[in-house]
């Protein structure tokens, strides 16, 4: 397992860092406070290639590996997680799912617009009564011969009010249970689609999240992804990749909070010396640095396994579980290190603390990750062969 980063990967990381620091940081507090969708910022991300990083250049993408994507996600997540969640959904769930499992016609029609940022996509799985249990789909896609008739409600849809393309998970053959589920590419301007109110959230507040109602929506048969009944497998496959994205987001949140806390600890003095010279603060920083580095190794390992074509289901769940835990833990500590200043918006750490919580919930809760990991342990899927060369440069 060689984690030495290439010059190209380092260039991607540096480009993402510069963009986040120079473009995203400006106005991030106001966008968060007022729930303003980052339209201009997302457009810029599309122009820079951050919305279709792993898509083949044939369809307008960057043709990059998962490691490059992870590096970019971390840097952007240090600053604005409303932007990074759009980036994660578009890359990990929508674009990767269409390119990996879609037809040539589907790829040619949708990927160029999704990778450029002209369109963004959403992944519609969760329902009022089907969140973690993806097999219990109440949304139906009735087979009408040349088209499906789509009915139902989807909840907690990221990019819900702004996406042009929905990947909708729906039940076609209830008697077959999870083997009767399909995924349909639904264009957002289709007749019969109604959007719920934008959710007022604890964190990632400028990201738009809403419910979507489908009422007798006609979806052409050619918009089904995969064979009839492939939908549940599709959802599980893309969610495994999506967990790498959210693990990277959680890592970025933790790392961003740590960097802010470290910088503040040099500036703030108490009892005649910098606060990081006091053991109480120094030990907090030591714990933060250690946990973040451990999370980074889990995220990198999962990205490497995906790039190597290995089974990364358990690995991505491990990365998401641990990275989300340390994001929650150490954003709280970053606020503590800042003292009273950490409690106000100006110093950014309170926003990162609020953003951290969702990483333990979406793309599968922490409890679901433990189920996936334990199943992987029982099947013997958690171990990979180690090879020489494990240096990491960052």
Short mmCIF file of C-alpha atoms in Angstrom, two decimals:
data_model
loop_
_atom_site.label_atom_id
_atom_site.label_comp_id
_atom_site.label_asym_id
_atom_site.label_seq_id
_atom_site.Cartn_x
_atom_site.Cartn_y
_atom_site.Cartn_z
CA UNK A 1 0.00 0.00 0.00
CA UNK A 2 1.88 3.06 -1.24
CA UNK A 3 0.53 6.37 0.05
CA UNK A 4 3.28 8.51 -1.46
CA UNK A 5 1.43 11.29 -3.22
CA UNK A 6 2.28 12.09 -6.81
CA UNK A 7 3.05 15.56 -8.10
CA UNK A 8 -0.33 15.62 -9.81
CA UNK A 9 -2.15 14.70 -6.59
CA UNK A 10 -0.25 17.36 -4.65
CA UNK A 11 -1.13 19.93 -7.32
CA UNK A 12 -4.82 19.02 -6.99
CA UNK A 13 -4.61 19.37 -3.22
CA UNK A 14 -2.89 22.75 -3.47
CA UNK A 15 -5.40 24.02 -6.04
CA UNK A 16 -8.29 23.01 -3.78
CA UNK A 17 -6.61 24.62 -0.78
CA UNK A 18 -6.03 27.89 -2.63
CA UNK A 19 -9.61 27.96 -3.91
CA UNK A 20 -11.03 27.25 -0.46
CA UNK A 21 -8.91 29.86 1.28
CA UNK A 22 -9.19 32.58 -1.35
CA UNK A 23 -12.72 32.09 -2.68
CA UNK A 24 -14.84 30.00 -0.31
CA UNK A 25 -13.75 31.60 2.95
CA UNK A 26 -15.01 34.98 1.81
CA UNK A 27 -18.68 35.17 2.71
CA UNK A 28 -18.91 31.71 4.26
CA UNK A 29 -20.24 33.03 7.57
CA UNK A 30 -23.02 35.04 5.89
CA UNK A 31 -23.97 32.16 3.59
CA UNK A 32 -24.22 29.86 6.60
CA UNK A 33 -26.19 32.31 8.75
CA UNK A 34 -28.68 33.26 6.04
CA UNK A 35 -28.89 29.81 4.36
CA UNK A 36 -27.72 31.27 1.03
CA UNK A 37 -26.99 28.57 -1.53
CA UNK A 38 -23.40 29.01 -2.85
CA UNK A 39 -24.43 29.38 -6.50
CA UNK A 40 -21.36 31.31 -7.66
CA UNK A 41 -18.99 29.12 -5.68
CA UNK A 42 -20.46 25.91 -7.12
CA UNK A 43 -20.19 27.36 -10.62
CA UNK A 44 -16.50 28.07 -9.99
CA UNK A 45 -16.01 24.55 -8.66
CA UNK A 46 -17.46 23.20 -11.90
CA UNK A 47 -15.12 25.39 -13.94
CA UNK A 48 -12.14 24.17 -11.91
CA UNK A 49 -13.12 20.53 -12.39
CA UNK A 50 -14.10 19.71 -8.80
CA UNK A 51 -17.58 18.41 -9.66
CA UNK A 52 -16.55 15.54 -11.93
CA UNK A 53 -13.06 14.71 -10.77
CA UNK A 54 -13.18 10.95 -11.34
CA UNK A 55 -15.24 11.02 -14.54
CA UNK A 56 -13.47 10.09 -17.76
CA UNK A 57 -12.31 13.05 -19.90
CA UNK A 58 -14.47 11.51 -22.64
CA UNK A 59 -17.48 12.87 -20.75
CA UNK A 60 -15.89 16.12 -19.62
CA UNK A 61 -14.44 14.88 -16.34
CA UNK A 62 -10.97 15.11 -14.87
CA UNK A 63 -10.12 11.42 -15.15
CA UNK A 64 -8.53 11.56 -11.71
CA UNK A 65 -8.20 8.87 -9.07
CA UNK A 66 -10.06 8.64 -5.77
CA UNK A 67 -7.01 9.84 -3.83
CA UNK A 68 -7.01 13.16 -5.70
CA UNK A 69 -10.72 13.52 -4.95
CA UNK A 70 -10.12 12.81 -1.25
CA UNK A 71 -7.36 15.41 -1.06
CA UNK A 72 -9.55 18.07 -2.68
CA UNK A 73 -12.52 17.19 -0.46
CA UNK A 74 -10.43 17.58 2.68
CA UNK A 75 -9.20 21.04 1.74
CA UNK A 76 -12.61 22.38 0.72
CA UNK A 77 -14.21 20.88 3.84
CA UNK A 78 -11.82 22.82 6.07
CA UNK A 79 -13.64 25.96 4.95
CA UNK A 80 -17.15 25.36 3.56
CA UNK A 81 -18.97 22.08 4.05
CA UNK A 82 -22.06 23.25 2.24
CA UNK A 83 -19.88 23.34 -0.87
CA UNK A 84 -18.10 20.09 -0.10
CA UNK A 85 -21.36 18.16 0.36
CA UNK A 86 -22.50 19.31 -3.10
CA UNK A 87 -19.12 18.17 -4.39
CA UNK A 88 -19.44 14.81 -2.61
CA UNK A 89 -22.95 14.02 -3.87
CA UNK A 90 -22.16 15.08 -7.42
CA UNK A 91 -18.89 13.13 -7.59
CA UNK A 92 -19.45 10.05 -5.43
CA UNK A 93 -23.12 9.27 -5.89
CA UNK A 94 -24.39 10.81 -9.10
CA UNK A 95 -21.49 11.00 -11.57
CA UNK A 96 -19.74 7.83 -10.39
CA UNK A 97 -23.01 5.90 -10.36
CA UNK A 98 -23.96 6.93 -13.88
CA UNK A 99 -20.50 6.30 -15.31
CA UNK A 100 -20.02 2.98 -13.53
CA UNK A 101 -23.45 1.47 -14.19
CA UNK A 102 -25.20 3.64 -16.80
CA UNK A 103 -25.60 3.07 -20.52
CA UNK A 104 -23.49 4.84 -23.09
CA UNK A 105 -26.46 7.03 -23.97
CA UNK A 106 -26.99 7.98 -20.30
CA UNK A 107 -23.32 8.85 -19.85
CA UNK A 108 -23.21 10.98 -22.99
CA UNK A 109 -26.42 12.83 -22.13
CA UNK A 110 -25.87 13.61 -18.44
CA UNK A 111 -22.20 13.48 -17.46
CA UNK A 112 -20.88 16.46 -19.46
CA UNK A 113 -23.42 18.80 -17.88
CA UNK A 114 -22.91 17.34 -14.40
CA UNK A 115 -19.12 17.52 -14.53
CA UNK A 116 -19.12 21.12 -15.80
CA UNK A 117 -21.43 22.37 -13.06
CA UNK A 118 -24.09 23.41 -15.58
CA UNK A 119 -26.23 20.84 -13.78
CA UNK A 120 -25.86 19.32 -10.34
CA UNK A 121 -27.41 16.07 -9.24
CA UNK A 122 -29.14 14.62 -6.22
CA UNK A 123 -29.43 11.08 -4.89
CA UNK A 124 -32.96 10.28 -3.73
CA UNK A 125 -33.01 7.28 -1.39
CA UNK A 126 -34.27 8.29 2.06
CA UNK A 127 -38.01 8.40 2.73
CA UNK A 128 -40.17 9.33 5.71
CA UNK A 129 -40.22 5.65 6.75
CA UNK A 130 -37.10 4.37 4.95
CA UNK A 131 -33.88 5.98 6.06
CA UNK A 132 -31.31 3.47 7.24
CA UNK A 133 -33.48 0.57 6.01
CA UNK A 134 -33.11 1.11 2.27
CA UNK A 135 -35.08 -2.06 1.48
CA UNK A 136 -38.36 -0.50 2.67
CA UNK A 137 -39.03 1.74 -0.32
CA UNK A 138 -42.55 3.17 -0.43
CA UNK A 139 -41.85 5.19 -3.57
CA UNK A 140 -43.08 3.16 -6.54
CA UNK A 141 -42.00 3.03 -10.18
CA UNK A 142 -44.83 1.23 -11.96
CA UNK A 143 -43.80 -0.39 -15.23
CA UNK A 144 -46.03 0.98 -18.01
CA UNK A 145 -44.24 -0.59 -20.94
CA UNK A 146 -42.25 2.24 -22.52
CA UNK A 147 -42.07 4.27 -19.30
CA UNK A 148 -42.33 4.11 -15.51
CA UNK A 149 -44.93 5.99 -13.49
CA UNK A 150 -43.20 7.35 -10.40
CA UNK A 151 -45.05 8.10 -7.16
CA UNK A 152 -43.78 8.78 -3.65
CA UNK A 153 -41.88 11.11 -1.36
CA UNK A 154 -38.16 11.39 -0.71
CA UNK A 155 -36.74 13.07 2.40
CA UNK A 156 -33.49 14.86 3.30
CA UNK A 157 -32.40 15.31 -0.30
CA UNK A 158 -29.14 17.24 -0.63
CA UNK A 159 -29.28 19.64 -3.62
CA UNK A 160 -33.04 19.07 -3.59
CA UNK A 161 -34.10 22.54 -4.71
CA UNK A 162 -31.19 23.17 -7.09
CA UNK A 163 -30.47 19.84 -8.80
CA UNK A 164 -31.38 19.28 -12.44
CA UNK A 165 -31.06 15.49 -12.23
CA UNK A 166 -32.42 13.12 -9.57
CA UNK A 167 -31.31 9.52 -9.17
CA UNK A 168 -34.48 8.08 -7.62
CA UNK A 169 -34.59 4.72 -5.85
CA UNK A 170 -38.07 3.18 -6.18
CA UNK A 171 -39.88 -0.15 -5.87
CA UNK A 172 -41.19 -1.71 -9.11
CA UNK A 173 -41.92 -5.27 -7.98
CA UNK A 174 -42.86 -5.31 -4.26
CA UNK A 175 -43.20 -9.10 -4.22
CA UNK A 176 -39.47 -9.35 -4.95
CA UNK A 177 -38.62 -7.03 -2.02
CA UNK A 178 -35.12 -5.56 -2.42
CA UNK A 179 -34.65 -7.41 -5.71
CA UNK A 180 -37.59 -5.48 -7.17
CA UNK A 181 -36.03 -2.04 -6.65
CA UNK A 182 -34.88 0.17 -9.54
CA UNK A 183 -32.99 3.44 -9.89
CA UNK A 184 -34.28 5.97 -12.40
CA UNK A 185 -32.66 9.10 -13.79
CA UNK A 186 -35.35 11.75 -13.41
CA UNK A 187 -35.00 15.24 -14.83
CA UNK A 188 -36.09 17.84 -12.30
CA UNK A 189 -38.31 19.76 -14.72
CA UNK A 190 -40.51 16.69 -15.31
CA UNK A 191 -44.23 17.24 -14.79
CA UNK A 192 -45.50 16.05 -11.40
CA UNK A 193 -42.47 16.93 -9.25
CA UNK A 194 -43.09 19.15 -6.23
CA UNK A 195 -40.44 20.40 -3.81
CA UNK A 196 -40.88 20.78 -0.08
CA UNK A 197 -39.62 23.70 1.97
CA UNK A 198 -35.90 24.11 2.40
CA UNK A 199 -34.87 22.56 5.71
CA UNK A 200 -33.54 24.88 8.46
CA UNK A 201 -30.57 22.83 9.63
CA UNK A 202 -28.06 22.82 12.49
CA UNK A 203 -25.08 22.69 10.11
CA UNK A 204 -24.23 22.79 6.40
CA UNK A 205 -26.87 25.51 6.35
CA UNK A 206 -26.23 27.00 2.95
CA UNK A 207 -26.58 23.58 1.36
CA UNK A 208 -30.17 23.08 0.25
CA UNK A 209 -31.97 20.08 1.71
CA UNK A 210 -35.65 19.37 1.11
CA UNK A 211 -38.30 16.72 0.52
CA UNK A 212 -39.28 15.88 -3.05
CA UNK A 213 -42.73 14.61 -3.99
CA UNK A 214 -43.32 12.61 -7.18
CA UNK A 215 -46.91 12.50 -8.41
CA UNK A 216 -47.48 10.35 -11.52
CA UNK A 217 -44.13 11.39 -12.99
CA UNK A 218 -43.46 9.71 -16.34
CA UNK A 219 -39.90 8.46 -16.65
CA UNK A 220 -38.72 6.95 -19.96
CA UNK A 221 -37.70 3.29 -19.75
CA UNK A 222 -34.25 4.17 -21.08
CA UNK A 223 -33.64 6.21 -17.90
CA UNK A 224 -33.44 3.09 -15.73
CA UNK A 225 -29.89 2.36 -14.56
CA UNK A 226 -28.93 -1.29 -14.97
CA UNK A 227 -31.11 -4.32 -15.41
CA UNK A 228 -34.58 -4.57 -13.89
CA UNK A 229 -34.17 -5.06 -10.12
CA UNK A 230 -30.60 -3.70 -9.95
CA UNK A 231 -31.59 -0.63 -7.92
CA UNK A 232 -30.76 -1.87 -4.43
CA UNK A 233 -27.32 -3.11 -5.46
CA UNK A 234 -26.73 0.20 -7.22
CA UNK A 235 -27.61 2.14 -4.07
CA UNK A 236 -25.31 0.05 -1.88
CA UNK A 237 -22.41 0.38 -4.34
CA UNK A 238 -22.62 4.14 -4.70
CA UNK A 239 -23.11 4.62 -0.96
CA UNK A 240 -19.83 2.79 -0.30
CA UNK A 241 -18.09 5.30 -2.54
CA UNK A 242 -20.10 8.12 -1.02
CA UNK A 243 -18.81 7.18 2.41
CA UNK A 244 -15.28 7.90 1.23
CA UNK A 245 -16.46 11.38 0.29
CA UNK A 246 -18.12 12.00 3.65
CA UNK A 247 -15.13 10.52 5.50
CA UNK A 248 -12.99 13.04 3.62
CA UNK A 249 -15.41 15.79 4.60
CA UNK A 250 -15.25 14.78 8.25
CA UNK A 251 -11.46 14.66 8.06
CA UNK A 252 -11.43 18.15 6.58
CA UNK A 253 -13.73 19.47 9.31
CA UNK A 254 -11.47 18.05 12.03
CA UNK A 255 -8.29 19.23 10.32
CA UNK A 256 -9.71 22.68 9.70
CA UNK A 257 -10.72 23.05 13.35
CA UNK A 258 -7.30 21.82 14.46
CA UNK A 259 -5.48 24.32 12.24
CA UNK A 260 -7.59 27.16 13.61
CA UNK A 261 -7.04 26.01 17.20
CA UNK A 262 -3.30 25.65 16.70
CA UNK A 263 -3.00 29.12 15.18
CA UNK A 264 -5.07 30.64 17.98
CA UNK A 265 -2.98 28.85 20.62
CA UNK A 266 0.09 30.71 19.34
CA UNK A 267 -1.68 34.08 19.43
CA UNK A 268 -3.43 33.85 22.79
CA UNK A 269 -1.43 34.30 25.99
CA UNK A 270 -2.39 33.45 29.55
CA UNK A 271 -0.33 33.70 32.72
CA UNK A 272 2.57 35.20 30.82
CA UNK A 273 2.96 32.70 27.96
CA UNK A 274 1.25 31.33 24.86
CA UNK A 275 -1.58 29.02 25.85
CA UNK A 276 -0.03 26.12 23.93
CA UNK A 277 2.82 26.25 26.44
CA UNK A 278 0.36 25.16 29.09
CA UNK A 279 0.06 21.38 29.29
CA UNK A 280 -3.74 21.46 29.39
CA UNK A 281 -3.82 22.97 25.90
CA UNK A 282 -0.71 21.23 24.57
CA UNK A 283 -2.19 17.82 25.35
CA UNK A 284 -5.44 18.73 23.59
CA UNK A 285 -3.43 19.63 20.49
CA UNK A 286 -1.46 16.39 20.74
CA UNK A 287 -4.67 14.34 20.88
CA UNK A 288 -6.15 16.26 17.97
CA UNK A 289 -3.09 15.82 15.76
CA UNK A 290 -2.84 12.10 16.52
CA UNK A 291 -6.51 11.34 15.90
CA UNK A 292 -6.59 13.37 12.70
CA UNK A 293 -3.54 11.57 11.34
CA UNK A 294 -5.13 8.21 12.17
CA UNK A 295 -8.34 9.25 10.41
CA UNK A 296 -6.34 10.42 7.42
CA UNK A 297 -4.71 7.00 7.10
CA UNK A 298 -8.11 5.28 7.16
CA UNK A 299 -9.45 7.63 4.49
CA UNK A 300 -6.37 7.23 2.31
CA UNK A 301 -6.49 3.45 2.72
CA UNK A 302 -10.09 3.35 1.59
CA UNK A 303 -9.36 5.58 -1.42
CA UNK A 304 -6.38 3.40 -2.33
CA UNK A 305 -8.48 0.23 -2.13
CA UNK A 306 -11.11 1.75 -4.42
CA UNK A 307 -8.44 2.79 -6.91
CA UNK A 308 -6.95 -0.72 -6.80
CA UNK A 309 -10.31 -2.31 -7.58
CA UNK A 310 -10.47 -4.01 -4.17
CA UNK A 311 -13.60 -4.44 -2.06
CA UNK A 312 -13.78 -1.19 -0.09
CA UNK A 313 -17.18 -1.58 1.60
CA UNK A 314 -15.87 -2.20 5.12
CA UNK A 315 -12.89 0.09 4.63
CA UNK A 316 -15.03 3.07 3.63
CA UNK A 317 -17.32 2.44 6.61
CA UNK A 318 -14.32 2.34 8.96
CA UNK A 319 -13.04 5.61 7.52
CA UNK A 320 -16.42 7.33 7.81
CA UNK A 321 -17.13 6.00 11.30
CA UNK A 322 -13.80 7.09 12.75
CA UNK A 323 -13.40 10.36 10.85
CA UNK A 324 -16.90 11.50 11.83
CA UNK A 325 -16.21 10.63 15.47
CA UNK A 326 -13.03 12.65 15.61
CA UNK A 327 -14.66 15.52 13.70
CA UNK A 328 -17.31 15.77 16.39
CA UNK A 329 -14.83 15.30 19.23
CA UNK A 330 -12.19 17.75 18.10
CA UNK A 331 -14.39 20.55 16.81
CA UNK A 332 -15.71 20.69 20.37
CA UNK A 333 -12.13 20.84 21.62
CA UNK A 334 -11.29 23.57 19.11
CA UNK A 335 -14.12 25.67 20.49
CA UNK A 336 -12.81 24.99 24.01
CA UNK A 337 -9.29 26.08 23.09
CA UNK A 338 -10.69 29.33 21.68
CA UNK A 339 -12.60 29.95 24.91
CA UNK A 340 -15.25 32.64 24.58
CA UNK A 341 -14.06 33.50 21.08
CA UNK A 342 -14.87 29.99 19.96
CA UNK A 343 -18.52 30.60 20.78
CA UNK A 344 -18.92 33.37 18.19
CA UNK A 345 -19.20 33.02 14.43
CA UNK A 346 -16.24 35.23 13.57
CA UNK A 347 -13.70 32.56 14.56
CA UNK A 348 -15.23 29.82 12.35
CA UNK A 349 -14.84 26.91 14.80
CA UNK A 350 -18.45 27.02 16.01
CA UNK A 351 -19.61 26.50 12.43
CA UNK A 352 -17.29 23.54 11.99
CA UNK A 353 -18.63 22.07 15.23
CA UNK A 354 -22.19 22.34 13.89
CA UNK A 355 -21.18 20.93 10.52
CA UNK A 356 -19.46 17.94 12.14
CA UNK A 357 -22.63 16.35 13.49
CA UNK A 358 -24.18 15.52 10.12
CA UNK A 359 -21.15 13.41 9.15
CA UNK A 360 -22.28 10.90 11.78
CA UNK A 361 -25.73 10.71 10.18
CA UNK A 362 -25.83 10.99 6.39
CA UNK A 363 -24.48 8.43 3.94
CA UNK A 364 -25.40 5.92 6.67
CA UNK A 365 -25.42 6.60 10.41
CA UNK A 366 -22.54 5.53 12.64
CA UNK A 367 -24.67 2.61 13.76
CA UNK A 368 -25.12 1.47 10.16
CA UNK A 369 -21.36 1.74 9.61
CA UNK A 370 -20.79 -0.67 12.50
CA UNK A 371 -23.17 -3.16 10.87
CA UNK A 372 -21.25 -2.92 7.58
CA UNK A 373 -17.89 -3.24 9.35
CA UNK A 374 -18.96 -6.21 11.45
CA UNK A 375 -20.28 -8.01 8.37
CA UNK A 376 -16.99 -7.32 6.64
CA UNK A 377 -15.07 -8.74 9.59
CA UNK A 378 -17.14 -11.93 9.53
CA UNK A 379 -16.62 -12.29 5.76
CA UNK A 380 -12.90 -11.57 6.07
CA UNK A 381 -13.10 -8.44 3.91
CA UNK A 382 -11.34 -6.03 6.26
CA UNK A 383 -7.76 -7.15 5.62
CA UNK A 384 -5.67 -6.21 2.60
CA UNK A 385 -2.17 -7.31 1.59
CA UNK A 386 0.48 -4.81 2.65
CA UNK A 387 3.33 -3.94 0.34
CA UNK A 388 6.52 -2.01 0.81
CA UNK A 389 6.36 1.74 0.57
CA UNK A 390 3.91 3.35 2.94
CA UNK A 391 5.30 6.85 3.12
CA UNK A 392 2.86 9.72 3.07
CA UNK A 393 3.87 13.24 2.12
CA UNK A 394 1.46 16.06 2.81
#
